[in-house]
Each structure stands twice: as structure tokens, then as C-alpha cells.
Coordinates of N, CA and C in Angstrom, one line a residue:
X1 N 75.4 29.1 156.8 CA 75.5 28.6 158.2 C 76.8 27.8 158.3
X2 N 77.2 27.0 157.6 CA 78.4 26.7 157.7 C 79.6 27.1 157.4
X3 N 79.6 28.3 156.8 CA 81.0 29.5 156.6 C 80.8 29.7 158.7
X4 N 79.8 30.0 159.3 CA 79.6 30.9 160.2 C 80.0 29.6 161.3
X5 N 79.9 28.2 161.1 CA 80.6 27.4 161.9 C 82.0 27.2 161.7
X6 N 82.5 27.4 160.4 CA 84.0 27.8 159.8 C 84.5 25.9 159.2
X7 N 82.8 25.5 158.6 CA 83.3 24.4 157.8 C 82.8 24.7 156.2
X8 N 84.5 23.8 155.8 CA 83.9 24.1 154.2 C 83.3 22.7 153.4
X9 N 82.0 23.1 152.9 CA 81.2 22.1 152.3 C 80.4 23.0 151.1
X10 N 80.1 21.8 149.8 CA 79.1 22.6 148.8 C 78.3 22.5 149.1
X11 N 77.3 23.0 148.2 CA 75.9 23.4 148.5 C 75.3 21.8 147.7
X12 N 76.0 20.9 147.0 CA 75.6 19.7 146.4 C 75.5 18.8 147.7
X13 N 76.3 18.7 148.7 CA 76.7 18.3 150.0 C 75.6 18.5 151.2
X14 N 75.1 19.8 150.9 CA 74.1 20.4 152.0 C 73.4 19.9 151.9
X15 N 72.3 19.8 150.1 CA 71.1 19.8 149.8 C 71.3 17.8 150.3
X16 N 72.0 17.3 149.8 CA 72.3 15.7 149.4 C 71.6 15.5 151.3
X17 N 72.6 15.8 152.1 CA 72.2 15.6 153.7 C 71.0 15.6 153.9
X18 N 70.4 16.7 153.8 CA 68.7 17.7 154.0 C 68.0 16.7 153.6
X19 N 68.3 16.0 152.1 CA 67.3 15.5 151.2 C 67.3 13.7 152.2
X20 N 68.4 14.0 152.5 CA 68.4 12.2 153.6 C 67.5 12.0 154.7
X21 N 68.0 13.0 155.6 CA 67.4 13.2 156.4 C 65.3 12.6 156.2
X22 N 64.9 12.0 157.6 CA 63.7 11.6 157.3 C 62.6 12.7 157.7
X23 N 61.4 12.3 156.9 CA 60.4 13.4 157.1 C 60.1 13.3 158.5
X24 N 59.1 14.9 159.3 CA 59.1 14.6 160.2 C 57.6 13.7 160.2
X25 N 57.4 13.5 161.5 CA 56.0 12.6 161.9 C 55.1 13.7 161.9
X26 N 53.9 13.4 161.2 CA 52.6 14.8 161.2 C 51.2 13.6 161.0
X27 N 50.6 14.1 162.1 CA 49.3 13.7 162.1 C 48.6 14.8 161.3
X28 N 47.5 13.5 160.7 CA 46.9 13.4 159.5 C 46.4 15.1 159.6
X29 N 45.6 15.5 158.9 CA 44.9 17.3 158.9 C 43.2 16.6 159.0
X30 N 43.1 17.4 160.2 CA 41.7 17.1 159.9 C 40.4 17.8 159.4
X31 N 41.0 19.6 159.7 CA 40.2 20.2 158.2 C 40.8 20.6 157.2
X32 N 40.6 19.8 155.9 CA 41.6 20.4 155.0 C 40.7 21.2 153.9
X33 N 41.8 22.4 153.3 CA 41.3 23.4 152.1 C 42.0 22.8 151.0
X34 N 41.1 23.5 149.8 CA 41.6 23.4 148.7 C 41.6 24.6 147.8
X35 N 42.7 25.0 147.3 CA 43.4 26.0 146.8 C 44.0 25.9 145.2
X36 N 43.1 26.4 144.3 CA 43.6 26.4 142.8 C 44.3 27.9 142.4
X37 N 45.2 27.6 141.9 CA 46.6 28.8 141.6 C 46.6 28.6 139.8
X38 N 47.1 29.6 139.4 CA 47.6 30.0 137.8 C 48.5 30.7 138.1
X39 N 49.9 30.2 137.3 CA 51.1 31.0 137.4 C 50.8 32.1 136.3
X40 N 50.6 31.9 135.1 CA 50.2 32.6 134.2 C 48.7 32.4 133.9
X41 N 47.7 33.6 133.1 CA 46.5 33.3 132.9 C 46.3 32.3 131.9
X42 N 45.8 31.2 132.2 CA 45.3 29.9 131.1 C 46.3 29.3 130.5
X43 N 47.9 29.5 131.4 CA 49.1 28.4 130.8 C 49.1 27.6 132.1
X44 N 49.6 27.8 132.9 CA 50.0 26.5 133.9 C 49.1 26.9 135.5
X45 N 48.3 25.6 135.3 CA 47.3 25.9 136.8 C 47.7 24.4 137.8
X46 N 47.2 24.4 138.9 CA 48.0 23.8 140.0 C 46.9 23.5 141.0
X47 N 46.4 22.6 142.0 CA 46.0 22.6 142.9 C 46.7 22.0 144.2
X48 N 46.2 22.9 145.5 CA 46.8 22.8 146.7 C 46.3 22.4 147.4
X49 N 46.4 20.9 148.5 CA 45.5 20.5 149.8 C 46.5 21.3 150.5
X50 N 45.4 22.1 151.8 CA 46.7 22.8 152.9 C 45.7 22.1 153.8
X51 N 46.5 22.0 155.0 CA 45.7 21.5 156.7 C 45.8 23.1 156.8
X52 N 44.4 23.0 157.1 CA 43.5 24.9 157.4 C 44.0 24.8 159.0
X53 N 44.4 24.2 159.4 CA 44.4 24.3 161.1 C 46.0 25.3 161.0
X54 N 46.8 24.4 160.6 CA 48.5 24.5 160.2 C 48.6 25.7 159.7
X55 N 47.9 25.8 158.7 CA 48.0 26.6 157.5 C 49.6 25.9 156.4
X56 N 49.7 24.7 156.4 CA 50.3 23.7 155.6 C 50.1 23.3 154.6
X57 N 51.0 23.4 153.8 CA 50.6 22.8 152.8 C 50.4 20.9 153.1
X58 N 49.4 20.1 152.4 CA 49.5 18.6 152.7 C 50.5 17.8 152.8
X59 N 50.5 16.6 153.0 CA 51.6 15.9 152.5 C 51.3 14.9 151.1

């Protein structure tokens, strides 16, 4: 996006801004799921709150 505004910045510069930037404001989830993942079988597993309304992941 910024070649296409015709400014030159790194991508160290992009993320650094993005990452400043504040979260937005989100009211709370009021029905939430819960979602267990395996990237591989029986090496690395994970669980996920999502707001089922949103279909979001939590915060």
C-alpha cells in the first residue's frame, strides 16, 4: 500500500506503527466457544476462546 501511495518505508517501520497503534474498544462476548486445535497429531495442541456471536477470536 505504500509503493501504491508512492512512499518509501520498510516493512520494520510498518509493523513498528501497526504495533503502536491502540487496540480497538470491544465489548466483552457474551456467548463464548471453546475450540481445541493440534497442529501436528500429539505434538503441539492449543486452545481457543472465540465470541460465537463475532465469530472472533477473544481477547
Amino acid at each position: 500500500m505504500a509503493r501504491v501511495f508512492g512512499v518509501s518505508v520498510s516493512r520494520s517501520t510498518i509493523l513498528r506503527l501497526v504495533d503502536g497503534l491502540p487496540d480497538p474498544e470491544a465489548a466483552p462476548p457474551r456467548v463464548v466457544g471453546v475450540d481445541e486445535y493440534a497442529m501436528r497429531k500429539g505434538r503441539v495442541c492449543g486452545t481457543i476462546l472465540v465470541d460465537v456471536e463475532t465469530r472472533r477470536p477473544g481477547r
